[in-house]
PDB file of C-alpha atoms in Angstrom:
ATOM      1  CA  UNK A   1      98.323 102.064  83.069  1.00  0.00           C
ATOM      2  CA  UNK A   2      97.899  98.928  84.993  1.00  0.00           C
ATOM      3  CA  UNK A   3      95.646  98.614  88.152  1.00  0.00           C
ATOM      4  CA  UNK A   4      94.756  96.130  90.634  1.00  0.00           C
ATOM      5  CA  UNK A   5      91.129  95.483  91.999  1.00  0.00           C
ATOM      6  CA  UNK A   6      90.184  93.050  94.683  1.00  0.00           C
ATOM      7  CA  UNK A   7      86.560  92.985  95.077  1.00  0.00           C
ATOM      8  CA  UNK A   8      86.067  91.421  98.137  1.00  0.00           C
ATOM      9  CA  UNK A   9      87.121  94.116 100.900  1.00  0.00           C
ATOM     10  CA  UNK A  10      86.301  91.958 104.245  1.00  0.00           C
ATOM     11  CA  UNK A  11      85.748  88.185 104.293  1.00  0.00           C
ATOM     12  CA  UNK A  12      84.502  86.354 107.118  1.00  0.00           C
ATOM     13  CA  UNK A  13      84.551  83.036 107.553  1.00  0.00           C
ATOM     14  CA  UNK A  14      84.585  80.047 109.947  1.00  0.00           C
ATOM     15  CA  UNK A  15      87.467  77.423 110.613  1.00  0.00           C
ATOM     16  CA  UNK A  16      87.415  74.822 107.634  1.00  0.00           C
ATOM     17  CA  UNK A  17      85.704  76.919 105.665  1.00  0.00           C
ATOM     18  CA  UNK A  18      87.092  76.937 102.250  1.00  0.00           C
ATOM     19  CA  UNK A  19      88.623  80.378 100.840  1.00  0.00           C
ATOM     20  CA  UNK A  20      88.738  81.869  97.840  1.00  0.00           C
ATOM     21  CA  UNK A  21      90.018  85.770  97.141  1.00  0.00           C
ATOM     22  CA  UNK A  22      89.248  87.594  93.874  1.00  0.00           C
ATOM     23  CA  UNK A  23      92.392  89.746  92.092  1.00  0.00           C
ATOM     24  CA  UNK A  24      91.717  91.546  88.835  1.00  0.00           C
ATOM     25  CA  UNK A  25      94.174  93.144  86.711  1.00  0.00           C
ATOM     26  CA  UNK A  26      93.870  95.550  84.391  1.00  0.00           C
ATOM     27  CA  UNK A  27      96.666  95.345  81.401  1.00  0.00           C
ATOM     28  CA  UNK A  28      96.968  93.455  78.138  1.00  0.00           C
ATOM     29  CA  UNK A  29     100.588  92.545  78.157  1.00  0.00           C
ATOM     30  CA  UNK A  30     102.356  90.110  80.008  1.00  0.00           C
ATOM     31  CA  UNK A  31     102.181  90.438  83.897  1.00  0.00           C
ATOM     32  CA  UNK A  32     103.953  89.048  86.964  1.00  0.00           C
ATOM     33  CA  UNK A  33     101.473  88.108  89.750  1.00  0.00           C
ATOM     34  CA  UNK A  34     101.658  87.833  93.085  1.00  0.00           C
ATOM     35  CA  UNK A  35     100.011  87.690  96.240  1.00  0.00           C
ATOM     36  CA  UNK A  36     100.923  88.670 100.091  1.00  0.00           C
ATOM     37  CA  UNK A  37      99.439  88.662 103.446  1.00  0.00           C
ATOM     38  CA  UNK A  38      99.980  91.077 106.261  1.00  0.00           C
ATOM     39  CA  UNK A  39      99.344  89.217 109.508  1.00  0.00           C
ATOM     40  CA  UNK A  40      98.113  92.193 112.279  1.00  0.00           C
ATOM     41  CA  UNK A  41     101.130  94.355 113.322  1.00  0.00           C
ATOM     42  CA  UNK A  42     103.537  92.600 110.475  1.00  0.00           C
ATOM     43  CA  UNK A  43     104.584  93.431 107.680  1.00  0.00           C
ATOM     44  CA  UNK A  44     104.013  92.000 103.644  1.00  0.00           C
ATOM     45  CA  UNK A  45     105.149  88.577 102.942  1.00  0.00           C
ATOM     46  CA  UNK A  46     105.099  86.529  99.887  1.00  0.00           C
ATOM     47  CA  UNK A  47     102.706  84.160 100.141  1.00  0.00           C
ATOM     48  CA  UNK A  48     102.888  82.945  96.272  1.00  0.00           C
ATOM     49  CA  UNK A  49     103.810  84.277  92.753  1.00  0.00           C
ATOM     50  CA  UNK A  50     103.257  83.574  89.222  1.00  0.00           C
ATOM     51  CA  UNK A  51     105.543  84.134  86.242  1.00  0.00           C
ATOM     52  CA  UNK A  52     105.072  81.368  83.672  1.00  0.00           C
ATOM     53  CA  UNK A  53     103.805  77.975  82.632  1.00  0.00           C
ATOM     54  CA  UNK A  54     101.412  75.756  84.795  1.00  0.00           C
ATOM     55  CA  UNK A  55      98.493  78.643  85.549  1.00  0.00           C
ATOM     56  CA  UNK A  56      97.949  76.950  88.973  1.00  0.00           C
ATOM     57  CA  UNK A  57     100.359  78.049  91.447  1.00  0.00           C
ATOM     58  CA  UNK A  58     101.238  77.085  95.370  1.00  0.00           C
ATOM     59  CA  UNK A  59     102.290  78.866  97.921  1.00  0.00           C
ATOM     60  CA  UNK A  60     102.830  78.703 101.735  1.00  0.00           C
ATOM     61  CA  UNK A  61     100.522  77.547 104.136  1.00  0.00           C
ATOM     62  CA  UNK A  62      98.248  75.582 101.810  1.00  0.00           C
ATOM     63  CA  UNK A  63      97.397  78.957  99.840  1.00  0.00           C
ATOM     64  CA  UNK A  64      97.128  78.342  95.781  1.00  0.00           C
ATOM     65  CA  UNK A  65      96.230  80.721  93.022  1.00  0.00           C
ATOM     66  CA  UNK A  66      94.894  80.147  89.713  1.00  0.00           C
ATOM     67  CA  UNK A  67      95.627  82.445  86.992  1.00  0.00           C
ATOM     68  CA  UNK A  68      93.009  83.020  84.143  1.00  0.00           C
ATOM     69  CA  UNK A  69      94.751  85.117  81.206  1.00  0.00           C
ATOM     70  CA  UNK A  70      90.968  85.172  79.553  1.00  0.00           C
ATOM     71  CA  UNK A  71      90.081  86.669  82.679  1.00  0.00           C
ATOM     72  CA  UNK A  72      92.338  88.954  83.792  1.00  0.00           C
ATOM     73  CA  UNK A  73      92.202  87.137  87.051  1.00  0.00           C
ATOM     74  CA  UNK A  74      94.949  85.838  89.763  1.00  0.00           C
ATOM     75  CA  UNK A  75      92.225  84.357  92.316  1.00  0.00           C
ATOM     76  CA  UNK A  76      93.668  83.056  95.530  1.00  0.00           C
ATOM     77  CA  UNK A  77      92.038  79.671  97.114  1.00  0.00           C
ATOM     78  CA  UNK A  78      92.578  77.644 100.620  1.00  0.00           C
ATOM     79  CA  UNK A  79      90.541  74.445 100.734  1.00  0.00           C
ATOM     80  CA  UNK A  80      90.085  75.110 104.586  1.00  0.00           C
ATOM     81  CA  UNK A  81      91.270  78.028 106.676  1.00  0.00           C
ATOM     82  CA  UNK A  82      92.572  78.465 109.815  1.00  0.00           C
ATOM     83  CA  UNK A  83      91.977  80.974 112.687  1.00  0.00           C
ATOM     84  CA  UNK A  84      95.917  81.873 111.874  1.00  0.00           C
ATOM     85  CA  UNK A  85      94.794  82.636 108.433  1.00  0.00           C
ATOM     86  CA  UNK A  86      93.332  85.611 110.159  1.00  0.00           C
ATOM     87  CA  UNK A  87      95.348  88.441 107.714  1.00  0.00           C
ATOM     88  CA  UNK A  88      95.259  91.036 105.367  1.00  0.00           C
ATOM     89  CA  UNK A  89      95.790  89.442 101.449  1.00  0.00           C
ATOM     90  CA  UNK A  90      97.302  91.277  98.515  1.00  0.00           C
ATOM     91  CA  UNK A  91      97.333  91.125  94.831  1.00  0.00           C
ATOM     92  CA  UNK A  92     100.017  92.562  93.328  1.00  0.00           C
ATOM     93  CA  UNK A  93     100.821  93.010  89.999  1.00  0.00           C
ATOM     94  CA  UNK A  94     104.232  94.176  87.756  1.00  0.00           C
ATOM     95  CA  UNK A  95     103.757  94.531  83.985  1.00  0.00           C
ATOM     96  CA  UNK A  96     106.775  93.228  82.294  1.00  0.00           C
ATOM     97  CA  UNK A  97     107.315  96.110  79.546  1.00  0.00           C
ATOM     98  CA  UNK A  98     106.903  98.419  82.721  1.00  0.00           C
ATOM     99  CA  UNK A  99     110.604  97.620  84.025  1.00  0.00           C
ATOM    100  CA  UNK A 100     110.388  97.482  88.256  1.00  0.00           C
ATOM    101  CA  UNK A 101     106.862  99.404  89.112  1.00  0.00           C
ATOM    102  CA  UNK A 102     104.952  97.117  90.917  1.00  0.00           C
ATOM    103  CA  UNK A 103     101.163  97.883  91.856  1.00  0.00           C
ATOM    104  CA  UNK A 104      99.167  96.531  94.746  1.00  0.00           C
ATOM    105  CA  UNK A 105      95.149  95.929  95.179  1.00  0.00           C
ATOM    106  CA  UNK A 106      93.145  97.193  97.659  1.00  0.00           C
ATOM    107  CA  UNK A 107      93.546  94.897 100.011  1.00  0.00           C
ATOM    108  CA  UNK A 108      90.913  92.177 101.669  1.00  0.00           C
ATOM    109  CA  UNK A 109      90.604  91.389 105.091  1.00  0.00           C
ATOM    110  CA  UNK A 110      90.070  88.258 106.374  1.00  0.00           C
ATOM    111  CA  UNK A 111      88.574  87.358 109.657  1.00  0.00           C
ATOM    112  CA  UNK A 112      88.632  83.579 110.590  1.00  0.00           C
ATOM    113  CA  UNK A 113      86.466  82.263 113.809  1.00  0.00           C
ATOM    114  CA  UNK A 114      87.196  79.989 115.676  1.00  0.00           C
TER     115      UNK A 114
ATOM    116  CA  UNK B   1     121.662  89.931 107.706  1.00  0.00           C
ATOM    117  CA  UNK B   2     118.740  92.963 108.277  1.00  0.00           C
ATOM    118  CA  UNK B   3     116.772  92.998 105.093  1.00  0.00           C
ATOM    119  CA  UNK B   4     115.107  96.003 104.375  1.00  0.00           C
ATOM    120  CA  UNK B   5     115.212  98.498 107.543  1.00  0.00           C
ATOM    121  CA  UNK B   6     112.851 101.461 107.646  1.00  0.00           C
ATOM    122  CA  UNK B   7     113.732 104.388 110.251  1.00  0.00           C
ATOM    123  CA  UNK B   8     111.605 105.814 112.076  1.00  0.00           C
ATOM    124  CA  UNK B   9     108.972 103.784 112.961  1.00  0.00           C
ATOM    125  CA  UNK B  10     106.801 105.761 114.214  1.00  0.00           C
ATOM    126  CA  UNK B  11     107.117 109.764 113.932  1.00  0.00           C
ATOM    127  CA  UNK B  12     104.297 112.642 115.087  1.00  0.00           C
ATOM    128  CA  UNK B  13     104.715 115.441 112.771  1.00  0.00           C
ATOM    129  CA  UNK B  14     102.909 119.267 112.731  1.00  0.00           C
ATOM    130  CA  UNK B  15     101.096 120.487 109.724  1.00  0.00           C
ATOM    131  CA  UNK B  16     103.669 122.219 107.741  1.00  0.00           C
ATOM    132  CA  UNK B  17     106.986 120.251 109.147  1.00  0.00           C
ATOM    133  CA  UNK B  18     108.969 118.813 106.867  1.00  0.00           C
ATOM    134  CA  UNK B  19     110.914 115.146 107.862  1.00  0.00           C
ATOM    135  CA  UNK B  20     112.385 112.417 105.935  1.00  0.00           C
ATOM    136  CA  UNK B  21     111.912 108.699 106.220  1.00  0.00           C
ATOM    137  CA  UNK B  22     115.179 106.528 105.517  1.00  0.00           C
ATOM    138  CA  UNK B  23     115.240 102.859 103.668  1.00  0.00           C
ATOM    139  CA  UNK B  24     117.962 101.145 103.930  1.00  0.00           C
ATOM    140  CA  UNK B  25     118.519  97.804 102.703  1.00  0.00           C
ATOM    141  CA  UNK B  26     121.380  95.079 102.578  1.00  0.00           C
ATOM    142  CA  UNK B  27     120.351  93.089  99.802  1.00  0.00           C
ATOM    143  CA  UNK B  28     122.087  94.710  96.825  1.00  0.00           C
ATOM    144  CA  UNK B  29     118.915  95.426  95.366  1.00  0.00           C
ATOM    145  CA  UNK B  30     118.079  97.372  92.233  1.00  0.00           C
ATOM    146  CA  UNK B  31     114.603  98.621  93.037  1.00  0.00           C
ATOM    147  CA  UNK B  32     113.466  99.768  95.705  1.00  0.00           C
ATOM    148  CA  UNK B  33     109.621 101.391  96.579  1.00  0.00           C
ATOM    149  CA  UNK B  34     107.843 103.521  98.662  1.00  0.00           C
ATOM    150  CA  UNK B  35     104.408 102.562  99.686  1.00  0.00           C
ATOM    151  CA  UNK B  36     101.549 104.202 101.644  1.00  0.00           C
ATOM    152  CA  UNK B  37      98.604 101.770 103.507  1.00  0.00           C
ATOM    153  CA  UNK B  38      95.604 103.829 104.543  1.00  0.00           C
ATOM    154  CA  UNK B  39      92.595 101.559 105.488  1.00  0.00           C
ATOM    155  CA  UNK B  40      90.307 100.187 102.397  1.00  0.00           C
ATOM    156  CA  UNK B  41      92.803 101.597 100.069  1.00  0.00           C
ATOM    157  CA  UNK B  42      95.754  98.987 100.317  1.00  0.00           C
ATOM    158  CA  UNK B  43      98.881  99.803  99.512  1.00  0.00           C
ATOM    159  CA  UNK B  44      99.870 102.681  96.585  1.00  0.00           C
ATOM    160  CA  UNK B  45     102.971 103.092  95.322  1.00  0.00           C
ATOM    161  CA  UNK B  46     104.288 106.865  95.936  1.00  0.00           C
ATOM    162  CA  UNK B  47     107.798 106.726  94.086  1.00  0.00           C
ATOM    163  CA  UNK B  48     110.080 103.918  93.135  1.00  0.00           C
ATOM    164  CA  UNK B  49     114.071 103.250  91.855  1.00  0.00           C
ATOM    165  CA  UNK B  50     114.946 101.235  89.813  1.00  0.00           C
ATOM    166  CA  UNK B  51     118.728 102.065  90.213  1.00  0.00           C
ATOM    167  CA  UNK B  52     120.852 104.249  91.807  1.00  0.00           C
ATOM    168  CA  UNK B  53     120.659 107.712  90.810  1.00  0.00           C
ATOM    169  CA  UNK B  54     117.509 107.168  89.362  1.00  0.00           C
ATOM    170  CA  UNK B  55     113.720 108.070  91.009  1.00  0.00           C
ATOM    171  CA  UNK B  56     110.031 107.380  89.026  1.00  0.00           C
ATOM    172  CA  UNK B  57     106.179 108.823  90.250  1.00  0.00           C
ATOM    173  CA  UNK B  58     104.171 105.813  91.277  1.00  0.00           C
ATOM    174  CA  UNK B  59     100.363 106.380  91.992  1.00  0.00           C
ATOM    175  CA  UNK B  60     100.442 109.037  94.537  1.00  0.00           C
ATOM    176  CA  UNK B  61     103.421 110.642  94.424  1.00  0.00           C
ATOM    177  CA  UNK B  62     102.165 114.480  95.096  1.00  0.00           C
ATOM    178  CA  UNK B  63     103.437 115.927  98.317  1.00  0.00           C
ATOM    179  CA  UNK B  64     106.635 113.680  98.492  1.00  0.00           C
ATOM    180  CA  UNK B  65     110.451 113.979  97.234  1.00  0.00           C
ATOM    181  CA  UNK B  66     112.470 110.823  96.850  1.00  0.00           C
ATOM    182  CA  UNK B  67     116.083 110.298  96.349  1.00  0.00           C
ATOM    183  CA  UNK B  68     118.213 107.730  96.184  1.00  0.00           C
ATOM    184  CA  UNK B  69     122.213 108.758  96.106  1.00  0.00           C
ATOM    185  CA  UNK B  70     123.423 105.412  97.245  1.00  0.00           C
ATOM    186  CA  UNK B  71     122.166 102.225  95.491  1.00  0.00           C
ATOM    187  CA  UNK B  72     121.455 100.917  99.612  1.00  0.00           C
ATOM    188  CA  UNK B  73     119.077 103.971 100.232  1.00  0.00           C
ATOM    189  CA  UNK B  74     115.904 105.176  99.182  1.00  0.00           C
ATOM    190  CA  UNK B  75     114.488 108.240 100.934  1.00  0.00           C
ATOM    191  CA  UNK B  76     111.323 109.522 101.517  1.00  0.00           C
ATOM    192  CA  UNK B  77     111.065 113.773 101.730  1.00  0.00           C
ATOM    193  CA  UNK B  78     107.655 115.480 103.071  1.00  0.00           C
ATOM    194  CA  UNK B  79     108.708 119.158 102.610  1.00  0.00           C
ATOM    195  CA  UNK B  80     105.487 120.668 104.151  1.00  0.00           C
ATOM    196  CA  UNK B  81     103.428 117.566 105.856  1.00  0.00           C
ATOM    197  CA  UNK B  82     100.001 117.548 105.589  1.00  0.00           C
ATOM    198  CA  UNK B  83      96.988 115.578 107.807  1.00  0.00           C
ATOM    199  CA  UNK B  84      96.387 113.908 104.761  1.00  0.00           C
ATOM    200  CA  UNK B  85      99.826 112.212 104.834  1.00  0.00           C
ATOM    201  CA  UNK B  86      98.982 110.392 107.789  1.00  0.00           C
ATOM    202  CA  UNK B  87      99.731 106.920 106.988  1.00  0.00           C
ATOM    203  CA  UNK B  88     101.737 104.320 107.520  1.00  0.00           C
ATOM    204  CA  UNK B  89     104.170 104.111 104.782  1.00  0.00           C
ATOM    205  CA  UNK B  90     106.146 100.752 103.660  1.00  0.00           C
ATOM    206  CA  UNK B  91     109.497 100.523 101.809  1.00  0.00           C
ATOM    207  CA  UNK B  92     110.236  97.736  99.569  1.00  0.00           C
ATOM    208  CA  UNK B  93     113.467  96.406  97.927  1.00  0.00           C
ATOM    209  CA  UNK B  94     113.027  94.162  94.881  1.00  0.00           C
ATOM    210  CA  UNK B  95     116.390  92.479  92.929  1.00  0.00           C
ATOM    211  CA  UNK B  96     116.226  92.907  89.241  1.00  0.00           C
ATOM    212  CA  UNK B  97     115.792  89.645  86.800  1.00  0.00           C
ATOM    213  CA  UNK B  98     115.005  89.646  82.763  1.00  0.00           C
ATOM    214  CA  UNK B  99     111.329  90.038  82.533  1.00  0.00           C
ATOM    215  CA  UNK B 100     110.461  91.372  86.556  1.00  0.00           C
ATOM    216  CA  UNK B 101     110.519  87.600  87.805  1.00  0.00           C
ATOM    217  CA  UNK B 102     111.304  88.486  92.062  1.00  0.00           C
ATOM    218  CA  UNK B 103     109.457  89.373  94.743  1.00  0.00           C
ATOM    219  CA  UNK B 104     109.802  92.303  96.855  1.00  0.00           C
ATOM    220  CA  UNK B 105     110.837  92.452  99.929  1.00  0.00           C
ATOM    221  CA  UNK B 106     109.034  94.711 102.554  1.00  0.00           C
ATOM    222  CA  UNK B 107     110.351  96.639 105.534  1.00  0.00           C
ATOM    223  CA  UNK B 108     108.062  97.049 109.158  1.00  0.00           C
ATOM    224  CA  UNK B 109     106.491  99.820 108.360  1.00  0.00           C
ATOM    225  CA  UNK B 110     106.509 104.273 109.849  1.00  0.00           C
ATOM    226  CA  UNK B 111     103.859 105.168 111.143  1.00  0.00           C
ATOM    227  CA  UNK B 112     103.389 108.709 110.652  1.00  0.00           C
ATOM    228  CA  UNK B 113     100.962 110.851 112.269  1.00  0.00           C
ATOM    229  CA  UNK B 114     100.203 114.753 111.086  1.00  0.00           C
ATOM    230  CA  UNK B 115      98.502 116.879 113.129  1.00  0.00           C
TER     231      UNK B 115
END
């Protein structure tokens, strides 16, 4: 069965600070990736996704993800945050041989100072 | 043009009372989800669709009933809630390509409170 694991569960950082989220997945075929964010009182949006070809991805907001097949790994990066980065991120992940089902990670928080 | 529309939004329940939570979305969408977020545990799937007439377990699907009659509707069925249910549960929609390559789209959120 697949699974999602984020590792870091509450990230604190300052403005400019560079960012960088860990995403595991657990499944040997071929995966869909994604990540969202959950700003306080919102709900999920797509912040970036990865199907195919060029392993680096970019998203909204300056967000960019790298995938690593040797690695299992989807991490999420942002050269320099901003207070309004101040969010909930998620790794998602849908197997392709698994037809729609479509599993989340735990979830990290991120707190941004000003 | 509403998206994906979740009603209630929020809902206090007594152990033991049964309610169900309605999705409803305008997208033409093929799959839809059902979602739970309970701090330092994300989100986990409960039950999903991936067409009308058709309902699959997801992580935690124990305690729940879905059903989805009408390809715009995906519903949510606590027959006997429990404290443990309180959550705040998310529905998704998600539009079907070859190989899974679309995002989901999410709805606001019930908040749902046993006591």
């Amino acid at each position: 069965a697949q699974s999602v694991s984020q590792h870091n569960h509450h990230v604190i950082l300052s403005e400019a600070a560079s960012l960088e989220l860990g995403c595991n997945y657990s499944y040997g075929g071929t995966v869909n990736l994604f990540w969202y964010v959950q700003y306080p009182g919102q709900h999920l949006q797509l912040l970036l996704k990865y199907f195919s070809g060029d392993p680096l991805v970019k998203g909204i907001k300056g967000f960019e993800a790298e995938f690593i097949k040797s690695k299992f790994s989807f991490n999420l990066r942002k050269p320099s945050v901003q207070w309004s980065d101040t969010a909930e991120y998620f790794c998602a992940v849908n197997a392709r041989n698994q037809g729609g089902k479509l599993i989340f990670g735990q979830g990290t928080e991120l707190s941004v100072k000003p | 043009n509403a998206g994906v529309t979740q009603t209630p939004k929020f809902r206090v329940l007594k152990t033991g009372q049964s309610m169900t939570l309605l999705c409803a979305q305008d997208m033409n969408h093929e799959y839809m989800y059902w979602y739970r977020q309970d701090p330092g545990m994300g989100l986990r799937l409960i039950h999903y669709s991936v067409g009308e007439g058709t309902t699959a377990k997801g992580e935690v699907p124990d305690g729940y009933n879905v059903s989805r009659l009408k390809k715009q509707n995906f519903l949510l069925g606590l027959e006997s809630a429990a404290p443990s249910q309180t959550s705040v549960y998310f529905c998704a929609s998600r539009p079907p390509t070859s190989g899974g390559r679309t995002e989901a789209f999410f709805g606001q959120g019930t908040r749902l409170t046993v006591v």
